[in-house]
Tab-separated table of C-alpha atoms in Angstrom:
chain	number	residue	atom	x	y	z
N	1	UNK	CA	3.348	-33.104	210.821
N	2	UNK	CA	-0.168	-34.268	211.054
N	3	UNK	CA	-0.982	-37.271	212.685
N	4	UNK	CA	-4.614	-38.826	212.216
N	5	UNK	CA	-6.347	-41.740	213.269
N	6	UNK	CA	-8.880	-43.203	210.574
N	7	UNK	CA	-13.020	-42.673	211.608
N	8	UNK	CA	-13.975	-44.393	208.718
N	9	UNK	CA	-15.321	-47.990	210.001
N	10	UNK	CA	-16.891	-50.915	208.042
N	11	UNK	CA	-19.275	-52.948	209.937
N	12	UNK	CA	-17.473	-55.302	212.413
N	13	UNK	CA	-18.180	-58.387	211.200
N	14	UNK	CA	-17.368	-57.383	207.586
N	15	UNK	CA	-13.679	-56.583	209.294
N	16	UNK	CA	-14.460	-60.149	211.013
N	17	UNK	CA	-15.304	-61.778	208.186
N	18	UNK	CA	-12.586	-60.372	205.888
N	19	UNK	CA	-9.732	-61.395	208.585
N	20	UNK	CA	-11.280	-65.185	208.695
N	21	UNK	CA	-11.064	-65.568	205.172
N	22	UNK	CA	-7.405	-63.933	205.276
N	23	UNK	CA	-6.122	-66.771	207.907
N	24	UNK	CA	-8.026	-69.530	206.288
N	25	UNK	CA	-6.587	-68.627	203.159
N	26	UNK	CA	-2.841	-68.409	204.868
N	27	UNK	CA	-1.458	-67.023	201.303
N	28	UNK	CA	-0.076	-64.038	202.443
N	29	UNK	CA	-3.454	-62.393	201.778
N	30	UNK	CA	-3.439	-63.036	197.821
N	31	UNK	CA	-6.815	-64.652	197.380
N	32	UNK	CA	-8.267	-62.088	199.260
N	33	UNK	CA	-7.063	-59.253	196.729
N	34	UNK	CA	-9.754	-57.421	194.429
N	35	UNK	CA	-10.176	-58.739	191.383
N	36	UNK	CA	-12.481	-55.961	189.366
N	37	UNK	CA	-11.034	-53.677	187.804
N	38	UNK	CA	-12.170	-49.692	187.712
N	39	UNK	CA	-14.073	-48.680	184.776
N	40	UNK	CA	-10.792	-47.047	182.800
N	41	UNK	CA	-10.557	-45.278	179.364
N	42	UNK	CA	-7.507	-47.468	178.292
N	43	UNK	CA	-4.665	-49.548	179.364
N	44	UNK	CA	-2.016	-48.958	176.936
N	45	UNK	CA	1.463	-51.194	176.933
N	46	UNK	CA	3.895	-48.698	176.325
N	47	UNK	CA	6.778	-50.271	173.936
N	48	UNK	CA	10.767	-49.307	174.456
N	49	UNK	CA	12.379	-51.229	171.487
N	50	UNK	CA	15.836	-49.861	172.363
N	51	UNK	CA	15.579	-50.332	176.009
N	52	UNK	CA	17.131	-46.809	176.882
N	53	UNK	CA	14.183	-45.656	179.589
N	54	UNK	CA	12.696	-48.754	180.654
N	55	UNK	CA	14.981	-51.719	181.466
N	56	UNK	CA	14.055	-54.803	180.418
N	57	UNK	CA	14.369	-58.504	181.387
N	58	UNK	CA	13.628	-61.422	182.075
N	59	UNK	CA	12.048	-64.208	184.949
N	60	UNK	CA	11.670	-67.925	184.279
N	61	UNK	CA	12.016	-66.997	180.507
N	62	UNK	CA	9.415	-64.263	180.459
N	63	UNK	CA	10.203	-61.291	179.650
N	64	UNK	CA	9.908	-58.552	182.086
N	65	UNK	CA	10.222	-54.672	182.009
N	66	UNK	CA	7.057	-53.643	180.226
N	67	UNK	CA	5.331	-50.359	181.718
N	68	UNK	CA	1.932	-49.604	181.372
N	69	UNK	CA	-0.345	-46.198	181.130
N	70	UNK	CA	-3.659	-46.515	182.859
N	71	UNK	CA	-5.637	-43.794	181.276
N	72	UNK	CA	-8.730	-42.735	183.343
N	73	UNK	CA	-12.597	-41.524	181.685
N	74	UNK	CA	-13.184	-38.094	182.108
N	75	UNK	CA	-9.023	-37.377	182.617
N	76	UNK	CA	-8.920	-33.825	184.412
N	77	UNK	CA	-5.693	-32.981	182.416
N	78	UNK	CA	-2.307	-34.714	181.014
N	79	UNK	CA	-0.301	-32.090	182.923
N	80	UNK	CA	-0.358	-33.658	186.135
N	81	UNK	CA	0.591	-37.581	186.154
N	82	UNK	CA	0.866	-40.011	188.564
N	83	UNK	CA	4.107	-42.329	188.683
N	84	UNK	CA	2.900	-46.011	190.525
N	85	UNK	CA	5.221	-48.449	192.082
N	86	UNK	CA	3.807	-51.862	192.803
N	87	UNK	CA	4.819	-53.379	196.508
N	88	UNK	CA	5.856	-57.046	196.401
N	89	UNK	CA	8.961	-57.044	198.609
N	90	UNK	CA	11.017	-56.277	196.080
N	91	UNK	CA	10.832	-59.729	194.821
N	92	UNK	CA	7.197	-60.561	193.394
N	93	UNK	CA	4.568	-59.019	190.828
N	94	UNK	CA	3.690	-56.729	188.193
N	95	UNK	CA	1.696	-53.819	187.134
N	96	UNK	CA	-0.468	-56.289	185.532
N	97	UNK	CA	-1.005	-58.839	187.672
N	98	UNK	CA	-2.625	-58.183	191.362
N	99	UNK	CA	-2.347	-54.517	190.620
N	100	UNK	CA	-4.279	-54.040	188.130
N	101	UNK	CA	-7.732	-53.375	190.047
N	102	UNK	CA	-5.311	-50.912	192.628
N	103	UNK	CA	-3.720	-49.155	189.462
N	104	UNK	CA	-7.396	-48.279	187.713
N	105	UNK	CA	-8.650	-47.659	190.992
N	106	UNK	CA	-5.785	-45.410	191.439
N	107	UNK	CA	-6.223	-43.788	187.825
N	108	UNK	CA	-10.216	-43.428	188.395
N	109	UNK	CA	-9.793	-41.694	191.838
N	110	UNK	CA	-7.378	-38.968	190.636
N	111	UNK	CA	-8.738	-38.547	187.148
N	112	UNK	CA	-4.658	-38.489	185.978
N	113	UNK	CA	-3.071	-40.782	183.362
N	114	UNK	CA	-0.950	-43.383	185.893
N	115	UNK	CA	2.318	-44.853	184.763
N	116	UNK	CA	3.109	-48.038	186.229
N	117	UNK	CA	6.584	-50.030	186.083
N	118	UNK	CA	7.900	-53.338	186.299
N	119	UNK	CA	10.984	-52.598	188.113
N	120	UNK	CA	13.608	-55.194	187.972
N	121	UNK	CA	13.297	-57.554	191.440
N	122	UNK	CA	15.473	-59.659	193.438
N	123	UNK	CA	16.892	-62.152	192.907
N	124	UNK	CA	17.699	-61.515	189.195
N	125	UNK	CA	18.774	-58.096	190.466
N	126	UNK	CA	19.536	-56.257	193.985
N	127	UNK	CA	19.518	-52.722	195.163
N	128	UNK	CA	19.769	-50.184	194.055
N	129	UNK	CA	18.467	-51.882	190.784
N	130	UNK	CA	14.670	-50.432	191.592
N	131	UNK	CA	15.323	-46.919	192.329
N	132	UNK	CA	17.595	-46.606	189.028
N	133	UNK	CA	14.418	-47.952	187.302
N	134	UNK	CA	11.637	-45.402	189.213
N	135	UNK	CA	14.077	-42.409	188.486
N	136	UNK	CA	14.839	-43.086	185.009
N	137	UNK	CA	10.779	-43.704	184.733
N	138	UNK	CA	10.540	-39.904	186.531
N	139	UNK	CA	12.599	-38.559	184.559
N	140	UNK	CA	10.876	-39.799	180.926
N	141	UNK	CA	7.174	-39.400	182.685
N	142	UNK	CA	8.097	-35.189	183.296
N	143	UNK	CA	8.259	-34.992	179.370
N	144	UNK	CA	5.983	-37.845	177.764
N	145	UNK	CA	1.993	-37.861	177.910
N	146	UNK	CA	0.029	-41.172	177.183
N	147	UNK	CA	-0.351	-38.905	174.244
N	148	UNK	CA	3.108	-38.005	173.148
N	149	UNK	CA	5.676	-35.448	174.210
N	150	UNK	CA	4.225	-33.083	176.489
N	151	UNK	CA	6.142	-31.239	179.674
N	152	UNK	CA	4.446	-32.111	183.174
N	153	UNK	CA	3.179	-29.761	185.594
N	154	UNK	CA	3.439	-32.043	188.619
N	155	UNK	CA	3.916	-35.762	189.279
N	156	UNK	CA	2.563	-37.813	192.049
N	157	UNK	CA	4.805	-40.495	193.118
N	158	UNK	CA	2.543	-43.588	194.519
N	159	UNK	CA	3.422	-46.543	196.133
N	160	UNK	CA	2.060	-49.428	198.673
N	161	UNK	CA	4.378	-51.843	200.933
N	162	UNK	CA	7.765	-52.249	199.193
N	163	UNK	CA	6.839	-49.620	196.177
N	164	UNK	CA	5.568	-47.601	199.333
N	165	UNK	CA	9.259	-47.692	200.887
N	166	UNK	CA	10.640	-47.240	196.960
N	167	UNK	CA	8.311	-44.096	196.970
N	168	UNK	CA	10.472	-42.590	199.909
N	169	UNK	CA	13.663	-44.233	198.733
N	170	UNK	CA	13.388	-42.259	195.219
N	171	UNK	CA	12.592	-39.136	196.842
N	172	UNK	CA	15.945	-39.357	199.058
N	173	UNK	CA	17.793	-40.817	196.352
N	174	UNK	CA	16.653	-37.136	194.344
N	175	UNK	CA	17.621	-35.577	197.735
N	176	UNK	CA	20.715	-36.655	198.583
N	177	UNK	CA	22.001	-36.619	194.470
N	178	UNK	CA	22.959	-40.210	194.696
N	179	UNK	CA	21.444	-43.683	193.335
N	180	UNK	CA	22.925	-45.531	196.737
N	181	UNK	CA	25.041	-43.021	198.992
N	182	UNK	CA	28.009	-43.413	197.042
N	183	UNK	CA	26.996	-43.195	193.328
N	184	UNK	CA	25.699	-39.944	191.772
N	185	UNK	CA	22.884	-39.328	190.182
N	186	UNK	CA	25.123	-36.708	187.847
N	187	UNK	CA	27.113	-39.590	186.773
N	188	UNK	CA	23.821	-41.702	185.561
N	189	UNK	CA	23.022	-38.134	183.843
N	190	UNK	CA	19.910	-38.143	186.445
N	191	UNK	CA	20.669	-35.144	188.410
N	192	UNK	CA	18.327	-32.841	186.705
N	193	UNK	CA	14.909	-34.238	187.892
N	194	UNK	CA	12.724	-31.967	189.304
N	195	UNK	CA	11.534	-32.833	193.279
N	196	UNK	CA	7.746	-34.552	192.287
N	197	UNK	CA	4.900	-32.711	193.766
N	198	UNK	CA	4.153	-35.162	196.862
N	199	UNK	CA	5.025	-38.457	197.492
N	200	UNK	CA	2.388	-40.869	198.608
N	201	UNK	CA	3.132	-44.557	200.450
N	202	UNK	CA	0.628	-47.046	201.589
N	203	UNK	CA	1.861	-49.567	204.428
N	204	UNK	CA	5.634	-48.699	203.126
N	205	UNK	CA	8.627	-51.139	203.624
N	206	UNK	CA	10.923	-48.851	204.879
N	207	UNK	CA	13.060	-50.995	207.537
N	208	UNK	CA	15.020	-53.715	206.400
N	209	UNK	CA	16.077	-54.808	209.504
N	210	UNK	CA	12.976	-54.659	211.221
N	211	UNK	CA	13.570	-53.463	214.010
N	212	UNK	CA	10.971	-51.503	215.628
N	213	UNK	CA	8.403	-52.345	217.928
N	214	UNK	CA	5.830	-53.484	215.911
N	215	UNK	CA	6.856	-56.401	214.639
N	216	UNK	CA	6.732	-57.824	217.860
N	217	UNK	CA	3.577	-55.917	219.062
N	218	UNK	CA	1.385	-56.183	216.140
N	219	UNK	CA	2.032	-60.730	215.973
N	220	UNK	CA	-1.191	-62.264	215.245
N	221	UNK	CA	-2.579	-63.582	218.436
N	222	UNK	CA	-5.272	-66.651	217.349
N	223	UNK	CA	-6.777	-66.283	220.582
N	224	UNK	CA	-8.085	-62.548	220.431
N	225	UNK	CA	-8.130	-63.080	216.913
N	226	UNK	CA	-6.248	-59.675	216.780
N	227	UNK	CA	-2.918	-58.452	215.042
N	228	UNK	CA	-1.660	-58.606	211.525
N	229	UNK	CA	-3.758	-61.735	210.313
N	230	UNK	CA	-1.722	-61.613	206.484
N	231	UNK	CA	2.079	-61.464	207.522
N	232	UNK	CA	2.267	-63.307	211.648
N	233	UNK	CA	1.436	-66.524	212.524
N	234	UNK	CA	2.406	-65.631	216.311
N	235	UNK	CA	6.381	-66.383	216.218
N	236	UNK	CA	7.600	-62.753	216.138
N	237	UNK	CA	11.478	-64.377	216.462
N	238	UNK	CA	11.349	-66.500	213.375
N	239	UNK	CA	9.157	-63.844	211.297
N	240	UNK	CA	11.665	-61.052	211.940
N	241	UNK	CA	14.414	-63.383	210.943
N	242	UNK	CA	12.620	-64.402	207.598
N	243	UNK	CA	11.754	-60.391	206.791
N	244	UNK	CA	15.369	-59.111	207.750
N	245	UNK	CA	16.138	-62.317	205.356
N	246	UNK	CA	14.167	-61.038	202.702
N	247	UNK	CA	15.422	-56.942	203.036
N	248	UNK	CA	19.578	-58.820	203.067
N	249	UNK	CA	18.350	-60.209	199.681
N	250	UNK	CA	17.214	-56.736	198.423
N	251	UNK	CA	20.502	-55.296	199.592
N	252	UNK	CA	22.386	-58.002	198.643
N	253	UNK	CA	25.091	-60.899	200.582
N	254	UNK	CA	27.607	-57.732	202.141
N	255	UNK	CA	24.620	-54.828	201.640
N	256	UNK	CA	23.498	-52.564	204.881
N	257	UNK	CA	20.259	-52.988	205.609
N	258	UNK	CA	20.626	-49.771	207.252
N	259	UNK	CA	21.296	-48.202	203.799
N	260	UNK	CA	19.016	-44.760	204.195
N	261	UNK	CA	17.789	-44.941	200.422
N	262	UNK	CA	17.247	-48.677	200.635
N	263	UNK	CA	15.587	-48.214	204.325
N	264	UNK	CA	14.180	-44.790	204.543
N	265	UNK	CA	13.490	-45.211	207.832
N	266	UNK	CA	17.052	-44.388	209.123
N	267	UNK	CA	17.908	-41.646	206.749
N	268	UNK	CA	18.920	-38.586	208.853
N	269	UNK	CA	17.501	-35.409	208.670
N	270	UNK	CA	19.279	-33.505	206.230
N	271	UNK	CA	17.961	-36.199	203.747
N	272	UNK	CA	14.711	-35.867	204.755
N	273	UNK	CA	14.198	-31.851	205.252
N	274	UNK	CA	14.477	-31.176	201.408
N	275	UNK	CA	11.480	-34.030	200.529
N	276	UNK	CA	8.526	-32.603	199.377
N	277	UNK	CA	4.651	-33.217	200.967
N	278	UNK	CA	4.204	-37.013	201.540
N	279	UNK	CA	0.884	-38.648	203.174
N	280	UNK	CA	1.430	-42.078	204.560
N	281	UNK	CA	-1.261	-44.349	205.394
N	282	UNK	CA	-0.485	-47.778	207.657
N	283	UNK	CA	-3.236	-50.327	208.886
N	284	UNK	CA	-3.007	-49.945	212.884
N	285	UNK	CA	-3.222	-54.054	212.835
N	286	UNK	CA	0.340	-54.545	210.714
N	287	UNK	CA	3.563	-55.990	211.844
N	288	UNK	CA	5.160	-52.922	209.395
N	289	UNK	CA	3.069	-50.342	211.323
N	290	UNK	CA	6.471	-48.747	212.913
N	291	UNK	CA	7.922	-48.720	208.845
N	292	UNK	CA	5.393	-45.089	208.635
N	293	UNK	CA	5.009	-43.945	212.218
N	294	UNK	CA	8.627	-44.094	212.725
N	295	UNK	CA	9.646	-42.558	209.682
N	296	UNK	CA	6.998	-39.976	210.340
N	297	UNK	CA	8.523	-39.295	213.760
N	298	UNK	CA	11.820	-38.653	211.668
N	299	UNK	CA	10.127	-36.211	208.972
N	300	UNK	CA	8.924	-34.121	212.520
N	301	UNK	CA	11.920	-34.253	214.058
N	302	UNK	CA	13.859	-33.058	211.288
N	303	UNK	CA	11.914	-30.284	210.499
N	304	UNK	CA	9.541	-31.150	207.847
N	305	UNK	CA	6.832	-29.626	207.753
N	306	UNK	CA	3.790	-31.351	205.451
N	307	UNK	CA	4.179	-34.945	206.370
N	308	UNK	CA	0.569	-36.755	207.046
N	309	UNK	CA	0.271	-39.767	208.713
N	310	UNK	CA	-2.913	-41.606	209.171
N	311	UNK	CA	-3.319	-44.645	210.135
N	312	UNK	CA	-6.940	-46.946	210.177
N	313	UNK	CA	-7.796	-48.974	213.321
N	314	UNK	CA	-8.154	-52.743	212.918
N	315	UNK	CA	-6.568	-52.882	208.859
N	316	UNK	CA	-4.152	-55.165	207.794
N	317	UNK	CA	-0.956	-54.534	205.786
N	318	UNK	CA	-2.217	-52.949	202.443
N	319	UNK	CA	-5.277	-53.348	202.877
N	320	UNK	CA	-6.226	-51.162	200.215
N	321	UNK	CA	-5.887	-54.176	197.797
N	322	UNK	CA	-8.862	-55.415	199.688
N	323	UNK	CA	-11.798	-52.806	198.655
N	324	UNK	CA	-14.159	-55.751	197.779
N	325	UNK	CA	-13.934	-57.162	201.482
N	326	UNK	CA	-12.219	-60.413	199.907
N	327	UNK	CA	-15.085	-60.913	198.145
N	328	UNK	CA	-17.718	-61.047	201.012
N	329	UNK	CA	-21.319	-61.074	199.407
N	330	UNK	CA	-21.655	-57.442	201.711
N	331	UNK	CA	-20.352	-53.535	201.276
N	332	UNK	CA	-17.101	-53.063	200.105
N	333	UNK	CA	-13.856	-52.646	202.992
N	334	UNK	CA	-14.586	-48.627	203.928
N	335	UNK	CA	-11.795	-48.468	205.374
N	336	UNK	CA	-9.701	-49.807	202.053
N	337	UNK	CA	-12.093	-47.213	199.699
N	338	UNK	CA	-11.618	-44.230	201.916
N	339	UNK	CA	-7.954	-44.371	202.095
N	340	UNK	CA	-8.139	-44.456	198.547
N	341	UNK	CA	-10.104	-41.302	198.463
N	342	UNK	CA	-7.521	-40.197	200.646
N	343	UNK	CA	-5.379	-40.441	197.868
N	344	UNK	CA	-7.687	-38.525	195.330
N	345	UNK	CA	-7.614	-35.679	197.659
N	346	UNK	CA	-4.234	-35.138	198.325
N	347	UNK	CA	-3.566	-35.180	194.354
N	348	UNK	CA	-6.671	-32.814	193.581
N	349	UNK	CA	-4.920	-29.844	195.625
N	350	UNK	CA	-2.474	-29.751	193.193
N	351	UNK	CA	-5.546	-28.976	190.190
C-alpha cells in the first residue's frame, strides 16, 4: 500500500483563480470543464445493430448506448486497451459529451486505443444495470481491436467519480463471481473474464451512504475560501442527505446502499484480496476524499498488496476535467495534467 501526497503545485493564484470561477459559476463545476480536445488519430462510433454487447436505450427520446473507440497517433500497440467509464453519479453524461477532452487526453497519454461506454443511468435504470454493461464491454474489449478481432494482452480499467467507484465495483463484481451479491456472473455466461491488468479510479464514488468524515470536514467554508468549492455550499446536513438521496436512487426504493459492489467501500476483505493493482487519485479539497482513502485503508488491511493512493493538496473533486485551469488566460492546472501522467505511467509498466 503506498500512500503519496501530490508535489506537483500550480501557481497559487491559478488554484485561486480556478476555485473563484468554480463558485461563481455554482454549476457543479461544468463550465469550468476543458473543452479541447487531444490531438487523436480517430474517434470511431462503434455500431451494435443487434444489441447483444452493448445495451442500448433511450433518454428524453434519444437514443442512448452508443460506445466509442478513441484511437490515439503514434498507438504503442492494439494488445493492450484501455476500458473508460465516465463519472456522472450514475445519472448524467456520455462518452461524448464533457468527456470527450478527458477520453483523448486519456488515449494520447497511454498511446492505447480507449473504449468508452454509455452505460445505462438512473432513473431509466438502477443497479446493478452499470456493472452488467462495463463487464459485458470487458468481456467483448479482451477479443475486439478498433481494428477487428484480435485477443488482448492486458486491459486497463479507467474511471473518475461514479465510473471511478464502477471501476472498483466491476473488479469485485469479477471477484466475488456475482453481478450484485446474489446473481452470478456464470448465469449471465460472464464468469470467464480474465482479472484486467490494474484498475485505475479518479475521485471514485464508492460510498453511497456517505458516511465518512469527509463530507463533513472537507464543506466549503466561504470565509477561508477553503474546502470542496464544486459539490458544498457549507450545509454538510442537507448535502449528505441529497448525496445518500442520489446513491438510494442508484440502488433503487428497497436497495442497500451498503451493497459492497454498488459501494466498494464496505466490501470486506476477501473481496478485495483477489483485485488486481489499482492507483487511486482524490483531490485533498473534496467532500468524497474518504470514498479512496478509506477504501485504501481496506485494500491494506486486507492484505493487498499494490494499492496506490495519492492524493493532490488543494484539488477539487475530479479535477482532472479541469487541465485548462477553467479556461484562465495562464498555464494549464499542474496538478490536473500530472495526475494524468500519473495515469500514463502506471499503464506503460505493463509495455
Amino acid at each position: 500500500y503506498n500512500q503519496e501526497m501530490s508535489e506537483s503545485a500550480s501557481a497559487a493564484d491559478a488554484v485561486t483563480e480556478c476555485v473563484k470561477r468554480l463558485r461563481d459559476a455554482d454549476d457543479y463545476g461544468e463550465s469550468g470543464m476543458d473543452k479541447s480536445l487531444a490531438d487523436v488519430a480517430e474517434i470511431r462510433e462503434i455500431k451494435d445493430s443487434d444489441n447483444k454487447i452493448f445495451q442500448k436505450w433511450s433518454r428524453e427520446g434519444k437514443p442512448r448506448g452508443t460506445p466509442e473507440w478513441i484511437i490515439p497517433k503514434d498507438m504503442k500497440t492494439t494488445k493492450n486497451r484501455v476500458l473508460f467509464l465516465h463519472g456522472g453519479g450514475y445519472a448524467w453524461y456520455s462518452p461524448s459529451d464533457v468527456y470527450r477532452p478527458f477520453s483523448t487526453r486519456l488515449a494520447d497519454i497511454t498511446k492505447l486505443p480507449v473504449l468508452a461506454i454509455d452505460y445505462r443511468l438512473v432513473p431509466e435504470f438502477t443497479f446493478p444495470a452499470p456493472v452488467e454493461d462495463s463487464l459485458r464491454a470487458l468481456k467483448w474489449l479482451y477479443s475486439n481491436s478498433p481494428f477487428g478481432e484480435e485477443q488482448a494482452d492486458n486491459i486497463f480499467l479507467v474511471g473518475d467519480s461514479a465510473g471511478g467507484g464502477l471501476t472498483l465495483s466491476t473488479l469485485l463484481s469479477l471477484n466475488t463471481k456475482t453481478l450484485d451479491g446474489t446473481t452470478t456472473l456464470e448465469s449471465l455466461d460472464l464468469a470467464d473474464i480474465k482479472m484486467p491488468a490494474m484498475g485505475i479510479a479518479v475521485s471514485p464514488y464508492t460510498d453511497l451512504s456517505c458516511s465518512f468524515d469527509s463530507y463533513r470536514t472537507r464543506v466549503w467554508n466561504e470565509e477561508t475560501r477553503t474546502g470542496d468549492p464544486v459539490f458544498s455550499h457549507g450545509n454538510a446536513d442537507k448535502e449528505i442527505k441529497e448525496s445518500q438521496a442520489g446513491g438510494q436512487d442508484y440502488v433503487g426504493k428497497d436497495g442497500d446502499w451498503h451493497n459492497p459492489i454498488a459501494s466498494p467501500a464496505w466490501a470486506p476483505p476477501e473481496a478485495i484480496l483477489g483485485l488486481p493493482p489499482l492507483l487511486l487519485m482524490a483531490g485533498d479539497a473534496e467532500v468524497m476524499l474518504s470514498d479512496t482513502t478509506e477504501f485504501c485503508k481496506k485494500a491494506e488491511a486486507a492484505g493487498h498488496k499494490d494499492v496506490t493512493q495519492i492524493i493532490y493538496p488543494r484539488m477539487w473533486h475530479d479535477w482532472v476535467l479541469y487541465t485548462e485551469g477553467c479556461h484562465q488566460h495562464q498555464d494549464a492546472l499542474t496538478e490536473a495534467v500530472d495526475a494524468i501522467k500519473k495515469i500514463g505511467e502506471a499503464t506503460s509498466k505493463f509495455d
